[in-house]
Amino acid sequence: MLFRSLAREHAFQASTLHTGVAYQFFESQWFHPFISGGLEMVRERRRVDVLPQFTSGRDPSAPPLIPGSRGLDETRYMARPFVDAGFKWFVSESAFIRSEVTTSISGRGFAQTAWSTGVGVEF
């Protein structure tokens, strides 16, 4: 029995849009923890292409053993809940550091977790 590997190229793209509500603790303080939750709309696109597989013979003009093929684009739309927690820390009267962790949940458990940190200025 002869086994051969098959080379494939996978393409995946996810686009998300969040809508939610947030609550900030300790109004007019230098440190503001917050929590939020809501709904995340997700669009996932994926495609698997089979790459041409060539024989390793001595004749370079030999046809491919397996011709390549472009897979079909699969697109899925989902809506899933998310929760978010973080803080906004003022380092001066108008400059702040903000950090948060967002987790979305699907029917199979945690779908995605993202951590973001940045700096900002309030006018």
PDB file of C-alpha atoms in Angstrom:
ATOM      1  CA  MET A   1       0.000   0.000   0.000  1.00  0.00           C
ATOM      2  CA  LEU A   2       1.371   3.415  -1.026  1.00  0.00           C
ATOM      3  CA  PHE A   3       0.504   6.527   0.988  1.00  0.00           C
ATOM      4  CA  ARG A   4       0.959  10.021  -0.369  1.00  0.00           C
ATOM      5  CA  SER A   5       0.492  13.383   1.237  1.00  0.00           C
ATOM      6  CA  LEU A   6      -1.802  15.952  -0.318  1.00  0.00           C
ATOM      7  CA  ALA A   7      -0.813  19.618  -0.093  1.00  0.00           C
ATOM      8  CA  ARG A   8      -3.659  22.030   0.589  1.00  0.00           C
ATOM      9  CA  GLU A   9      -3.866  25.750   1.079  1.00  0.00           C
ATOM     10  CA  HIS A  10      -6.371  27.029   3.640  1.00  0.00           C
ATOM     11  CA  ALA A  11      -7.797  30.566   3.569  1.00  0.00           C
ATOM     12  CA  PHE A  12      -9.821  31.879   6.531  1.00  0.00           C
ATOM     13  CA  GLN A  13     -11.263  35.327   7.230  1.00  0.00           C
ATOM     14  CA  ALA A  14     -13.479  36.454  10.106  1.00  0.00           C
ATOM     15  CA  SER A  15     -15.233  39.823  10.424  1.00  0.00           C
ATOM     16  CA  THR A  16     -17.040  40.820  13.619  1.00  0.00           C
ATOM     17  CA  LEU A  17     -19.330  43.595  14.778  1.00  0.00           C
ATOM     18  CA  HIS A  18     -20.138  44.094  18.480  1.00  0.00           C
ATOM     19  CA  THR A  19     -23.105  45.811  20.039  1.00  0.00           C
ATOM     20  CA  GLY A  20     -23.452  45.959  23.777  1.00  0.00           C
ATOM     21  CA  VAL A  21     -23.841  47.886  26.990  1.00  0.00           C
ATOM     22  CA  ALA A  22     -21.136  48.815  29.523  1.00  0.00           C
ATOM     23  CA  TYR A  23     -21.045  49.820  33.175  1.00  0.00           C
ATOM     24  CA  GLN A  24     -18.183  51.862  34.613  1.00  0.00           C
ATOM     25  CA  PHE A  25     -17.432  51.799  38.354  1.00  0.00           C
ATOM     26  CA  PHE A  26     -16.121  54.716  40.473  1.00  0.00           C
ATOM     27  CA  GLU A  27     -17.236  57.809  38.557  1.00  0.00           C
ATOM     28  CA  SER A  28     -14.809  60.788  38.635  1.00  0.00           C
ATOM     29  CA  GLN A  29     -11.903  58.692  39.947  1.00  0.00           C
ATOM     30  CA  TRP A  30      -8.421  58.156  38.502  1.00  0.00           C
ATOM     31  CA  PHE A  31      -9.045  54.402  38.075  1.00  0.00           C
ATOM     32  CA  HIS A  32     -12.239  53.144  36.386  1.00  0.00           C
ATOM     33  CA  PRO A  33     -12.865  49.376  36.145  1.00  0.00           C
ATOM     34  CA  PHE A  34     -15.687  48.446  33.774  1.00  0.00           C
ATOM     35  CA  ILE A  35     -17.694  45.471  32.560  1.00  0.00           C
ATOM     36  CA  SER A  36     -19.798  45.073  29.456  1.00  0.00           C
ATOM     37  CA  GLY A  37     -21.743  42.484  27.547  1.00  0.00           C
ATOM     38  CA  GLY A  38     -23.722  42.182  24.382  1.00  0.00           C
ATOM     39  CA  LEU A  39     -24.017  40.470  21.057  1.00  0.00           C
ATOM     40  CA  GLU A  40     -21.279  39.817  18.497  1.00  0.00           C
ATOM     41  CA  MET A  41     -22.219  39.324  14.842  1.00  0.00           C
ATOM     42  CA  VAL A  42     -19.673  37.185  12.976  1.00  0.00           C
ATOM     43  CA  ARG A  43     -19.074  36.496   9.291  1.00  0.00           C
ATOM     44  CA  GLU A  44     -16.611  33.664   8.574  1.00  0.00           C
ATOM     45  CA  ARG A  45     -15.275  32.830   5.122  1.00  0.00           C
ATOM     46  CA  ARG A  46     -13.120  29.796   4.420  1.00  0.00           C
ATOM     47  CA  ARG A  47     -11.789  27.966   1.390  1.00  0.00           C
ATOM     48  CA  VAL A  48      -9.505  24.967   0.952  1.00  0.00           C
ATOM     49  CA  ASP A  49      -7.549  24.751  -2.312  1.00  0.00           C
ATOM     50  CA  VAL A  50      -5.792  21.557  -3.392  1.00  0.00           C
ATOM     51  CA  LEU A  51      -2.372  22.389  -4.829  1.00  0.00           C
ATOM     52  CA  PRO A  52      -1.116  20.520  -7.892  1.00  0.00           C
ATOM     53  CA  GLN A  53       0.925  17.448  -6.928  1.00  0.00           C
ATOM     54  CA  PHE A  54       3.770  16.610  -9.285  1.00  0.00           C
ATOM     55  CA  THR A  55       5.578  13.337  -9.722  1.00  0.00           C
ATOM     56  CA  SER A  56       9.241  13.307  -8.839  1.00  0.00           C
ATOM     57  CA  GLY A  57      10.212  11.537 -12.033  1.00  0.00           C
ATOM     58  CA  ARG A  58      13.029  12.532 -14.339  1.00  0.00           C
ATOM     59  CA  ASP A  59      10.698  13.853 -17.039  1.00  0.00           C
ATOM     60  CA  PRO A  60       9.793  17.505 -16.165  1.00  0.00           C
ATOM     61  CA  SER A  61       7.129  17.573 -18.878  1.00  0.00           C
ATOM     62  CA  ALA A  62       5.178  14.760 -17.213  1.00  0.00           C
ATOM     63  CA  PRO A  63       1.652  15.804 -16.250  1.00  0.00           C
ATOM     64  CA  PRO A  64       0.839  16.397 -12.597  1.00  0.00           C
ATOM     65  CA  LEU A  65      -0.099  13.351 -10.628  1.00  0.00           C
ATOM     66  CA  ILE A  66      -3.022  15.286  -9.129  1.00  0.00           C
ATOM     67  CA  PRO A  67      -4.200  18.506 -10.780  1.00  0.00           C
ATOM     68  CA  GLY A  68      -4.873  21.463  -8.520  1.00  0.00           C
ATOM     69  CA  SER A  69      -8.398  22.603  -7.770  1.00  0.00           C
ATOM     70  CA  ARG A  70      -9.885  25.679  -6.197  1.00  0.00           C
ATOM     71  CA  GLY A  71     -12.232  24.921  -3.343  1.00  0.00           C
ATOM     72  CA  LEU A  72     -15.635  26.461  -2.885  1.00  0.00           C
ATOM     73  CA  ASP A  73     -15.983  29.537  -0.697  1.00  0.00           C
ATOM     74  CA  GLU A  74     -17.982  28.717   2.426  1.00  0.00           C
ATOM     75  CA  THR A  75     -19.540  31.636   4.283  1.00  0.00           C
ATOM     76  CA  ARG A  76     -21.230  31.380   7.688  1.00  0.00           C
ATOM     77  CA  TYR A  77     -23.048  34.027   9.701  1.00  0.00           C
ATOM     78  CA  MET A  78     -23.401  33.729  13.465  1.00  0.00           C
ATOM     79  CA  ALA A  79     -24.585  35.770  16.435  1.00  0.00           C
ATOM     80  CA  ARG A  80     -23.034  34.980  19.802  1.00  0.00           C
ATOM     81  CA  PRO A  81     -22.938  36.684  23.205  1.00  0.00           C
ATOM     82  CA  PHE A  82     -19.797  38.317  24.571  1.00  0.00           C
ATOM     83  CA  VAL A  83     -18.536  39.610  27.920  1.00  0.00           C
ATOM     84  CA  ASP A  84     -15.850  42.219  28.439  1.00  0.00           C
ATOM     85  CA  ALA A  85     -13.939  43.488  31.487  1.00  0.00           C
ATOM     86  CA  GLY A  86     -11.178  46.019  31.841  1.00  0.00           C
ATOM     87  CA  PHE A  87     -10.046  49.346  33.249  1.00  0.00           C
ATOM     88  CA  LYS A  88      -9.312  52.931  32.300  1.00  0.00           C
ATOM     89  CA  TRP A  89      -6.448  54.404  34.330  1.00  0.00           C
ATOM     90  CA  PHE A  90      -5.732  58.135  34.179  1.00  0.00           C
ATOM     91  CA  VAL A  91      -2.001  58.881  34.341  1.00  0.00           C
ATOM     92  CA  SER A  92      -2.576  62.654  34.096  1.00  0.00           C
ATOM     93  CA  GLU A  93      -5.618  64.946  34.003  1.00  0.00           C
ATOM     94  CA  SER A  94      -6.498  63.955  30.437  1.00  0.00           C
ATOM     95  CA  ALA A  95      -4.188  61.062  29.406  1.00  0.00           C
ATOM     96  CA  PHE A  96      -5.154  57.484  30.200  1.00  0.00           C
ATOM     97  CA  ILE A  97      -4.248  53.834  29.665  1.00  0.00           C
ATOM     98  CA  ARG A  98      -7.052  51.418  28.806  1.00  0.00           C
ATOM     99  CA  SER A  99      -6.875  47.626  28.878  1.00  0.00           C
ATOM    100  CA  GLU A 100      -9.605  45.023  28.398  1.00  0.00           C
ATOM    101  CA  VAL A 101     -10.282  41.340  27.802  1.00  0.00           C
ATOM    102  CA  THR A 102     -13.232  40.295  25.620  1.00  0.00           C
ATOM    103  CA  THR A 103     -14.562  36.731  25.386  1.00  0.00           C
ATOM    104  CA  SER A 104     -17.313  35.529  23.092  1.00  0.00           C
ATOM    105  CA  ILE A 105     -19.192  32.299  23.672  1.00  0.00           C
ATOM    106  CA  SER A 106     -20.564  29.829  21.134  1.00  0.00           C
ATOM    107  CA  GLY A 107     -22.568  26.645  21.500  1.00  0.00           C
ATOM    108  CA  ARG A 108     -19.287  24.710  21.886  1.00  0.00           C
ATOM    109  CA  GLY A 109     -17.819  26.916  24.623  1.00  0.00           C
ATOM    110  CA  PHE A 110     -15.396  29.811  24.284  1.00  0.00           C
ATOM    111  CA  ALA A 111     -15.282  30.992  20.680  1.00  0.00           C
ATOM    112  CA  GLN A 112     -12.764  33.803  20.876  1.00  0.00           C
ATOM    113  CA  THR A 113     -10.797  35.754  23.477  1.00  0.00           C
ATOM    114  CA  ALA A 114      -9.035  39.047  22.754  1.00  0.00           C
ATOM    115  CA  TRP A 115      -6.886  41.258  24.963  1.00  0.00           C
ATOM    116  CA  SER A 116      -6.257  44.859  23.980  1.00  0.00           C
ATOM    117  CA  THR A 117      -4.319  47.706  25.590  1.00  0.00           C
ATOM    118  CA  GLY A 118      -3.919  51.274  24.430  1.00  0.00           C
ATOM    119  CA  VAL A 119      -3.362  54.891  25.421  1.00  0.00           C
ATOM    120  CA  GLY A 120      -5.677  57.833  24.886  1.00  0.00           C
ATOM    121  CA  VAL A 121      -6.411  61.475  25.615  1.00  0.00           C
ATOM    122  CA  GLU A 122      -9.719  63.038  26.670  1.00  0.00           C
ATOM    123  CA  PHE A 123     -10.438  66.624  25.606  1.00  0.00           C
TER     124      PHE A 123
END
